C-alpha atoms as a PDB file:
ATOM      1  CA  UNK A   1      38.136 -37.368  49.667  1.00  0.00           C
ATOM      2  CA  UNK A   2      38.332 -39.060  52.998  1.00  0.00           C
ATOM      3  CA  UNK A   3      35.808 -37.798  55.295  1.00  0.00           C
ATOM      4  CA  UNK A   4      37.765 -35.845  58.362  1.00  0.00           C
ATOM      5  CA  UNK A   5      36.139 -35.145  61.598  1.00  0.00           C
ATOM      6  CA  UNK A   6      37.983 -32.088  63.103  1.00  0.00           C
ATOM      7  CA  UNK A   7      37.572 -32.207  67.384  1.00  0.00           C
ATOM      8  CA  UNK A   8      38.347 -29.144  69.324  1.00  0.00           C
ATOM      9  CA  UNK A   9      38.566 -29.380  72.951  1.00  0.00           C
ATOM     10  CA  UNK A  10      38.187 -26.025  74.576  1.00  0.00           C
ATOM     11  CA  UNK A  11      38.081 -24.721  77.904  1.00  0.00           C
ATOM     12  CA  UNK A  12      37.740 -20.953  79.251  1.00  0.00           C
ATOM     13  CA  UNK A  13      38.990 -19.953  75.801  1.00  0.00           C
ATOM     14  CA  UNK A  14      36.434 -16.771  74.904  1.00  0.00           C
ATOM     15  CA  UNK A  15      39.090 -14.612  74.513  1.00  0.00           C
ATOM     16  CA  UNK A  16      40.151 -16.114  71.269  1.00  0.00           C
ATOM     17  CA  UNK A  17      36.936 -17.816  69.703  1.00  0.00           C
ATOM     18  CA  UNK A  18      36.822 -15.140  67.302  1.00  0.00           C
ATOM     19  CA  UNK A  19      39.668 -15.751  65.343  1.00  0.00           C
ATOM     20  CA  UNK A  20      39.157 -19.588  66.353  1.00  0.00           C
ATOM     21  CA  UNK A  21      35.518 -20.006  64.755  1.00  0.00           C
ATOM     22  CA  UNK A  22      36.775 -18.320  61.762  1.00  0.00           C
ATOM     23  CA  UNK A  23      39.150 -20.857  61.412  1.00  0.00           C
ATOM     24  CA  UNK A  24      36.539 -23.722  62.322  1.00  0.00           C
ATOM     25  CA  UNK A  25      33.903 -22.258  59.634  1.00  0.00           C
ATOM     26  CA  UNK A  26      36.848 -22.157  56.773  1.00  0.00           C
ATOM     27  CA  UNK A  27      37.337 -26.198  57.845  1.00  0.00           C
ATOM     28  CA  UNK A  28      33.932 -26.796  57.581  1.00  0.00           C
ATOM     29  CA  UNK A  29      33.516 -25.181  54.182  1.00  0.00           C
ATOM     30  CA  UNK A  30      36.154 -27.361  53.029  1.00  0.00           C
ATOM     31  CA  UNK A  31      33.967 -30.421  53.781  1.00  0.00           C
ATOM     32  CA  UNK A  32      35.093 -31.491  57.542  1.00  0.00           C
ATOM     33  CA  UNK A  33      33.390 -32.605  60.097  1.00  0.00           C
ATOM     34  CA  UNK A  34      33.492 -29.832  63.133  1.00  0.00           C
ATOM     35  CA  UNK A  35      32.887 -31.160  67.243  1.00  0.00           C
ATOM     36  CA  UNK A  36      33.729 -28.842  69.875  1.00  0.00           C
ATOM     37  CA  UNK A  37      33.826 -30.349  72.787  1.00  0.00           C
ATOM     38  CA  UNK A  38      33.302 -27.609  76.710  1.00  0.00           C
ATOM     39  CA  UNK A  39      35.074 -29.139  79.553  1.00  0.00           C
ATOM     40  CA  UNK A  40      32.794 -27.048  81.490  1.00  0.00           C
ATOM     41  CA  UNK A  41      33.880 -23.134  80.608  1.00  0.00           C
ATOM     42  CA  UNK A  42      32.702 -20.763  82.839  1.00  0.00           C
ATOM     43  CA  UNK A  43      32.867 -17.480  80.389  1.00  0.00           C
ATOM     44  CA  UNK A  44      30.261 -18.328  78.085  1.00  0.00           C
ATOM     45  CA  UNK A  45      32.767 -20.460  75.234  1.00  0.00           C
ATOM     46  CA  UNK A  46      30.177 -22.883  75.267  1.00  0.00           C
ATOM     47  CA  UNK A  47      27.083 -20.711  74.512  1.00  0.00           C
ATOM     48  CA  UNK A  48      28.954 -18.353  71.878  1.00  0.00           C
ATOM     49  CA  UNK A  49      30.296 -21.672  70.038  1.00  0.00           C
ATOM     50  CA  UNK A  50      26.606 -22.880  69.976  1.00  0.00           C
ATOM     51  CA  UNK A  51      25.330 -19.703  68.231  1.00  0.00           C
ATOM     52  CA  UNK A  52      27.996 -19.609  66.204  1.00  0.00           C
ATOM     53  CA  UNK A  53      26.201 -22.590  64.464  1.00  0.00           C
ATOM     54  CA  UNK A  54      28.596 -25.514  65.461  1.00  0.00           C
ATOM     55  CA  UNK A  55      28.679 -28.745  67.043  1.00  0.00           C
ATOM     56  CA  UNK A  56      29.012 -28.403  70.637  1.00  0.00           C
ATOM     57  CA  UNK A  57      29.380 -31.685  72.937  1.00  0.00           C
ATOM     58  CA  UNK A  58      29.413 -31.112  77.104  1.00  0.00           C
ATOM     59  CA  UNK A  59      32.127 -32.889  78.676  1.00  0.00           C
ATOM     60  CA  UNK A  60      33.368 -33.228  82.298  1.00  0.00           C
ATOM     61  CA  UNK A  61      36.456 -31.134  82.154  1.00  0.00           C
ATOM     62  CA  UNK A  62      39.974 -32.948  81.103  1.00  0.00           C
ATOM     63  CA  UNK A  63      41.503 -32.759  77.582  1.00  0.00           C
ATOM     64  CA  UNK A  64      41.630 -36.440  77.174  1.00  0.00           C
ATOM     65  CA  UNK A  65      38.452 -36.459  78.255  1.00  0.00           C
ATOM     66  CA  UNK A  66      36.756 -34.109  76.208  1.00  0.00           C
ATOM     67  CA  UNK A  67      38.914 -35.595  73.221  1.00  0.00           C
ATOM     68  CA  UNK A  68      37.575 -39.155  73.733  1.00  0.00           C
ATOM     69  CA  UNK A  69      34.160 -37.747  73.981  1.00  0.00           C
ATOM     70  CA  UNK A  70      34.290 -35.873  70.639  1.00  0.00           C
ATOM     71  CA  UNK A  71      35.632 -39.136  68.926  1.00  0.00           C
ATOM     72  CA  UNK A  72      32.661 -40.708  70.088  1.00  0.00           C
ATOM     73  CA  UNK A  73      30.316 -38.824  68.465  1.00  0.00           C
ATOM     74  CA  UNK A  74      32.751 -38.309  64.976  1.00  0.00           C
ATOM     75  CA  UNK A  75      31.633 -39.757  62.010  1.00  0.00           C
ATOM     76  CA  UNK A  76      35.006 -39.060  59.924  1.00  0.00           C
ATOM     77  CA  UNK A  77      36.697 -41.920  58.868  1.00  0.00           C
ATOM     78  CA  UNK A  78      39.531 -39.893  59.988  1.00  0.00           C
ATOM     79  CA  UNK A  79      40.043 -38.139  63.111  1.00  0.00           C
ATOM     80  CA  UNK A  80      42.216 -34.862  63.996  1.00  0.00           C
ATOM     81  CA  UNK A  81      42.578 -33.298  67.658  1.00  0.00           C
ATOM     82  CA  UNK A  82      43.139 -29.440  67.331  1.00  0.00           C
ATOM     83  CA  UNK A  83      43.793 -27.497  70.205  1.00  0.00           C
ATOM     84  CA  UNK A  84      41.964 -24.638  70.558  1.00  0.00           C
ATOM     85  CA  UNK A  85      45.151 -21.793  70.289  1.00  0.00           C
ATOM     86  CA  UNK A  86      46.391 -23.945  67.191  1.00  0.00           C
ATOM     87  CA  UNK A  87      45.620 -23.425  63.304  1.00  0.00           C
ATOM     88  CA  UNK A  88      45.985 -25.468  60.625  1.00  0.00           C
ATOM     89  CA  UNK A  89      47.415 -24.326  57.146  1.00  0.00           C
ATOM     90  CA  UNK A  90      44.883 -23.663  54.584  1.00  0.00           C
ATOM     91  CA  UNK A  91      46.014 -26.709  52.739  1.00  0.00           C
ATOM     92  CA  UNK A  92      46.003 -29.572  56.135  1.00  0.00           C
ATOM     93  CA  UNK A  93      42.632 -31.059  54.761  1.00  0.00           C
ATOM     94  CA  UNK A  94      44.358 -32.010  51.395  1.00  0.00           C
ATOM     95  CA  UNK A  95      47.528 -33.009  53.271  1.00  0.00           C
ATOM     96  CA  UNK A  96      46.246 -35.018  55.427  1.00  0.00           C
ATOM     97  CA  UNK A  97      43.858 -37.137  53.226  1.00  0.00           C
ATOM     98  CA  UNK A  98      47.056 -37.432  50.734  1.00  0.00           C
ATOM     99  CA  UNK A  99      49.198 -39.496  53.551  1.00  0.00           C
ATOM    100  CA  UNK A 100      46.493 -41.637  55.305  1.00  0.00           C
ATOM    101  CA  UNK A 101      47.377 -44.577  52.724  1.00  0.00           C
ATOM    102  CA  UNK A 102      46.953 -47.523  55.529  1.00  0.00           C
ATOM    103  CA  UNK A 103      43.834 -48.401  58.111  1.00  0.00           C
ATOM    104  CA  UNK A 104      46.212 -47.521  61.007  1.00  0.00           C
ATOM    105  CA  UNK A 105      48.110 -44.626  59.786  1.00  0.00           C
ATOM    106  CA  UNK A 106      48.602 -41.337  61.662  1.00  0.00           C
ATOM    107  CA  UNK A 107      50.967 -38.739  62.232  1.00  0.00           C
ATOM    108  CA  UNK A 108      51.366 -34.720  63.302  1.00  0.00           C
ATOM    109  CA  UNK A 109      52.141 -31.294  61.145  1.00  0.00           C
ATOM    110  CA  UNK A 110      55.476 -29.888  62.006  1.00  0.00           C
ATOM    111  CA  UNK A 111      54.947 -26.805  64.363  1.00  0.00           C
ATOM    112  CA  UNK A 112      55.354 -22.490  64.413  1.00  0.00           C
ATOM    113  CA  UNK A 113      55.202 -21.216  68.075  1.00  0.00           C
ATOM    114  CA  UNK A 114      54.479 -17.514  67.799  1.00  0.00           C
ATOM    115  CA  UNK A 115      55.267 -15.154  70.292  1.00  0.00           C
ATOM    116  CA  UNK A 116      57.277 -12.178  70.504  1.00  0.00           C
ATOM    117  CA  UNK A 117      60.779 -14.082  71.512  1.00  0.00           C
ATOM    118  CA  UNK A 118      62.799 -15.342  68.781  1.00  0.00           C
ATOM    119  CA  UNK A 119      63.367 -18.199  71.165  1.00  0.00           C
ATOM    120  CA  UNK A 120      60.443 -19.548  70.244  1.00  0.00           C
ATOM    121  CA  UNK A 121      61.536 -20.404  66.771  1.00  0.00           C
ATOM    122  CA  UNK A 122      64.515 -22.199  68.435  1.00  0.00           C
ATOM    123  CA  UNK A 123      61.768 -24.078  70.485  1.00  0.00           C
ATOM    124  CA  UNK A 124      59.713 -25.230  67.799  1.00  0.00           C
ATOM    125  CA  UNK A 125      62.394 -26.172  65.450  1.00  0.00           C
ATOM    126  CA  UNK A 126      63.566 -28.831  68.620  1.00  0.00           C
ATOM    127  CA  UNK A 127      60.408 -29.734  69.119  1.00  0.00           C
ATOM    128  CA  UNK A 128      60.115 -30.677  65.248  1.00  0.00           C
ATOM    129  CA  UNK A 129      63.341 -32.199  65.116  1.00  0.00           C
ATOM    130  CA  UNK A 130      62.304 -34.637  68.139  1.00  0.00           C
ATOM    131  CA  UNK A 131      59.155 -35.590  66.879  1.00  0.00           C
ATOM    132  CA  UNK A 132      61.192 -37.033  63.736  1.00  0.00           C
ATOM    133  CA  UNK A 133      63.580 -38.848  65.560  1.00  0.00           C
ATOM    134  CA  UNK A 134      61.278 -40.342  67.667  1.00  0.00           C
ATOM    135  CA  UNK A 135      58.090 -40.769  66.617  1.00  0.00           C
ATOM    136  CA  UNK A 136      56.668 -39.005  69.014  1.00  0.00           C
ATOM    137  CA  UNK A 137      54.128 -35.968  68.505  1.00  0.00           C
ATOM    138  CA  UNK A 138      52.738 -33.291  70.965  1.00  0.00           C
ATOM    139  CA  UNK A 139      49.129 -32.206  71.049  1.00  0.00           C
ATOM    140  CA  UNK A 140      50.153 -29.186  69.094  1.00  0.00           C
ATOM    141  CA  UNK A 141      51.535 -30.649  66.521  1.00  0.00           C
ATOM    142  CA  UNK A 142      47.840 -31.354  65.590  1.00  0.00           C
ATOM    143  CA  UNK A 143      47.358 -35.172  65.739  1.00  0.00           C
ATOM    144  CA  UNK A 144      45.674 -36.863  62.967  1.00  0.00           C
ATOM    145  CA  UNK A 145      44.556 -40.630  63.079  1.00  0.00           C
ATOM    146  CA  UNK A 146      42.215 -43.187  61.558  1.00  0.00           C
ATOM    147  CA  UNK A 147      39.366 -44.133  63.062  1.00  0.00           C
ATOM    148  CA  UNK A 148      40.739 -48.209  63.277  1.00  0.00           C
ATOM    149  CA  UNK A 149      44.239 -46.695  64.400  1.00  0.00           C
ATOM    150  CA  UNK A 150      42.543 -44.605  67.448  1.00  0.00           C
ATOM    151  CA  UNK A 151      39.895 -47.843  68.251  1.00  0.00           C
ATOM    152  CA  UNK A 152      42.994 -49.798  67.948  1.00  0.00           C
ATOM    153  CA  UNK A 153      44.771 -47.838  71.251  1.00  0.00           C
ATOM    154  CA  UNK A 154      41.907 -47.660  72.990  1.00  0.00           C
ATOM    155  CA  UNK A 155      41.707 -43.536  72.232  1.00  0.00           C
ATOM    156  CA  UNK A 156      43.321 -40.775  74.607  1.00  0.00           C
ATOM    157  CA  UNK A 157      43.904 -42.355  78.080  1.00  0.00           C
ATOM    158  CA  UNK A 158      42.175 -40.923  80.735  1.00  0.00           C
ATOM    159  CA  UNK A 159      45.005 -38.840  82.164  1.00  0.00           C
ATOM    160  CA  UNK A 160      45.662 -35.637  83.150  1.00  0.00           C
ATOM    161  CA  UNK A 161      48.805 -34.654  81.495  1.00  0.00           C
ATOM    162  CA  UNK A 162      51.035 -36.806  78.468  1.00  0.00           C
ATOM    163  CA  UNK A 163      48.159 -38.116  77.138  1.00  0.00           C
ATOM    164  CA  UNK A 164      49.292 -36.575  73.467  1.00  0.00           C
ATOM    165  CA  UNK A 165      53.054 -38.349  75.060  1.00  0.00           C
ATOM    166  CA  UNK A 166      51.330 -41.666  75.380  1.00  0.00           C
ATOM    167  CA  UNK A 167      48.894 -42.199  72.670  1.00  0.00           C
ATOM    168  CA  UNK A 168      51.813 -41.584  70.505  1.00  0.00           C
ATOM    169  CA  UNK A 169      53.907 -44.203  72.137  1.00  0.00           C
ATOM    170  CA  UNK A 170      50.620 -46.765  71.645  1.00  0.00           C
ATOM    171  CA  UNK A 171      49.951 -45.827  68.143  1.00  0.00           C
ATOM    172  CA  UNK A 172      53.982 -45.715  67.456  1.00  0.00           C
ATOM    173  CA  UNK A 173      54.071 -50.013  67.914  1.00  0.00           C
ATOM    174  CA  UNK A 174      51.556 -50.010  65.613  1.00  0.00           C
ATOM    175  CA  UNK A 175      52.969 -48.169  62.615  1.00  0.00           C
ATOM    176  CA  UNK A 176      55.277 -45.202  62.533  1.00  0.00           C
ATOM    177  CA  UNK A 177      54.113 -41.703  62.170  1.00  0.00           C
ATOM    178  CA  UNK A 178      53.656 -39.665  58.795  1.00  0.00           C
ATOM    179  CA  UNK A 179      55.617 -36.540  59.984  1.00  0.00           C
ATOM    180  CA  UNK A 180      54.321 -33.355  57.698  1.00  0.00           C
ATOM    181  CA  UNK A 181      56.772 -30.524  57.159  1.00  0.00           C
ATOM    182  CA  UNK A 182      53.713 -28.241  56.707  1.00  0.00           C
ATOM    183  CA  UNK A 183      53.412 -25.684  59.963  1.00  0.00           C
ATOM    184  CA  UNK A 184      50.813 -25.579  62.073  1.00  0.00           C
ATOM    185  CA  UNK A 185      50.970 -22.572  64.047  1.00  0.00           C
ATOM    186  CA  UNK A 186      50.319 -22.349  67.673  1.00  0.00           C
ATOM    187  CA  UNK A 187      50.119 -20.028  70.665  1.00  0.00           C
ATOM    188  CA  UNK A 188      53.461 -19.210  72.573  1.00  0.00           C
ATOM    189  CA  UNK A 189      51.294 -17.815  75.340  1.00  0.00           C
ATOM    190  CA  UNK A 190      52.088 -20.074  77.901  1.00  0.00           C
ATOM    191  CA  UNK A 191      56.047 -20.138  77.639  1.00  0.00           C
ATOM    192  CA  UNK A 192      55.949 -16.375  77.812  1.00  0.00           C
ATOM    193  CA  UNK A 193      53.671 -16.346  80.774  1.00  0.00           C
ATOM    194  CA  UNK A 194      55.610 -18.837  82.494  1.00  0.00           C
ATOM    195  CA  UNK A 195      58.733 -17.995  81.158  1.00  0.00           C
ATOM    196  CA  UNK A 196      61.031 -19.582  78.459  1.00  0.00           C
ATOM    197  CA  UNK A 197      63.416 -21.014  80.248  1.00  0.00           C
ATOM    198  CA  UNK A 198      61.461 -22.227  83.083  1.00  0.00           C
ATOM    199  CA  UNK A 199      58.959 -23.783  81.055  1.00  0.00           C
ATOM    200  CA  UNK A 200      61.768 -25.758  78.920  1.00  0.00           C
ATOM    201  CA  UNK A 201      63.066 -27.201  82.152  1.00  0.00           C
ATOM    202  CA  UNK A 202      59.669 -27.933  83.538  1.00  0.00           C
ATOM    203  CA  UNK A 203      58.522 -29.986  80.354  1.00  0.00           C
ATOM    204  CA  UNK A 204      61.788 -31.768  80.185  1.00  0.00           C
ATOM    205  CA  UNK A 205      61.346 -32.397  83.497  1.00  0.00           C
ATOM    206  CA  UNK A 206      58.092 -33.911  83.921  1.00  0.00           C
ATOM    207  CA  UNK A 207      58.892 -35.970  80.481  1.00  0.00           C
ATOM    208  CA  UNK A 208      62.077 -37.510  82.181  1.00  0.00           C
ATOM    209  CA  UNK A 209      59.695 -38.140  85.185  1.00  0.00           C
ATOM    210  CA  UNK A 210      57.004 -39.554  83.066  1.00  0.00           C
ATOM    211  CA  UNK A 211      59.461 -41.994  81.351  1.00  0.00           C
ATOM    212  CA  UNK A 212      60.648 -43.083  84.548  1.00  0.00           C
ATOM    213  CA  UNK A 213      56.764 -44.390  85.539  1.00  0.00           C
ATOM    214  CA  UNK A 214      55.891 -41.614  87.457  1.00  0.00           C
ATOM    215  CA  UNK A 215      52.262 -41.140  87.685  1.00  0.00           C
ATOM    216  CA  UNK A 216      50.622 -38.173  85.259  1.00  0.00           C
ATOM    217  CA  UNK A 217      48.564 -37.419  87.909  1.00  0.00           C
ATOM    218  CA  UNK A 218      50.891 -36.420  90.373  1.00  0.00           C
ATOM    219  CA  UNK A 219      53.249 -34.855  87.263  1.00  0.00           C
ATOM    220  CA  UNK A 220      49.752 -32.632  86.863  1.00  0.00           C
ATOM    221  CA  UNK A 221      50.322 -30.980  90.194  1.00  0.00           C
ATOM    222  CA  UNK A 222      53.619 -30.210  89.195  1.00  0.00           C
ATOM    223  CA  UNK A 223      52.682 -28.496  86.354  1.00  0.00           C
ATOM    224  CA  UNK A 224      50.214 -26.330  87.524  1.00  0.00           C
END
């Protein structure tokens, strides 16, 4: 089996380490590699990961960052960027090493959004159904990657928001995506917070804005 190097970047997440180490530990009994990587939490994450027994990196705070800085210190000949309210289906390690045929192939798991709105569902299926058509994948969709396809992009840029957008647009010209119907299941936390509908406008938003060159850093403010 291909060796996998799982990378978690976290940040102010101790709320949900719990259920999240559990499902770090059940990745690493399966044979991958596990790097968390603290943008700089300030409610103990980063200690409670470390006596948890795991791989802990310190990282000035950005996801892209953090990301970038996990890959660096991977050893998996293939990489995977989990966000921290995501979780993989029991079988992902299998799945994933059964696709990766090519030195530049990656891809992205289809995606559950859970949450008590049925609207959710609606989301995720969309979501799904544009990641097929074009070929481009979300950070919760759980991107996967070799290690030559990754080196080949030059990694995450060092953005503040879209960087899942744009890696996905770099690694597209290389080869297309391997698009996995398995779920991944992720946290609808922040569309209920912010609310549904207001959160569907603001992403399409910002994407429109992105595609017309305008800069992720200023599309950050917006966001927060």
């Amino acid at each position: 089996m291909t060796k996998l190097s799982v990378i978690v970047p976290v940040l102010n997440e101790v709320a949900s380490l719990p259920e999240l180490c559990d499902h770090l530990m059940f990745l690493s009994c399966q044979g991958a590699e596990v790097i968390v990587v603290d943008g700089g939490s300030e409610d103990g994450s980063a200690d409670l990961i470390e006596r948890m027994g795991f791989q802990l990196i310190r990282a000035p705070r950005g996801r892209a960052l953090q990301m970038n800085v996990g890959a660096a210190a991977a050893s998996g000949e293939v990489l995977l960027f989990l966000h921290a309210d995501t979780r993989l289906p029991p079988s992902a390690l299998q799945l994933v090493d059964g696709q990766v045929k090519s030195a530049l192939a990656w891809g992205r798991f289809d995606v559950v959004i859970e949450g008590r709105s049925a609207m959710l569902k609606v989301i995720a299926w969309l979501m799904n159904r544009r990641s097929r058509i074009t070929g481009i994948a979300t950070g919760d969709q759980a991107q996967f990657m070799t290690r030559a396809a990754f080196d080949a992009v030059g990694g995450f840029p060092q953005q503040p928001l879209m960087e899942d957008i744009e890696i996905s647009c770099r690694l597209r010209r290389l080869v297309p995506p391997i698009c996995l119907t398995d779920r991944v299941h992720t946290s609808g936390r922040r569309w209920e917070q912010r609310g549904l509908w207001r959160t569907i406008f603001l992403m399409w938003r910002l994407r429109w804005a992105y595609w017309r060159g305008v800069p992720a850093s200023q599309l950050a403010k917006a966001y927060r």
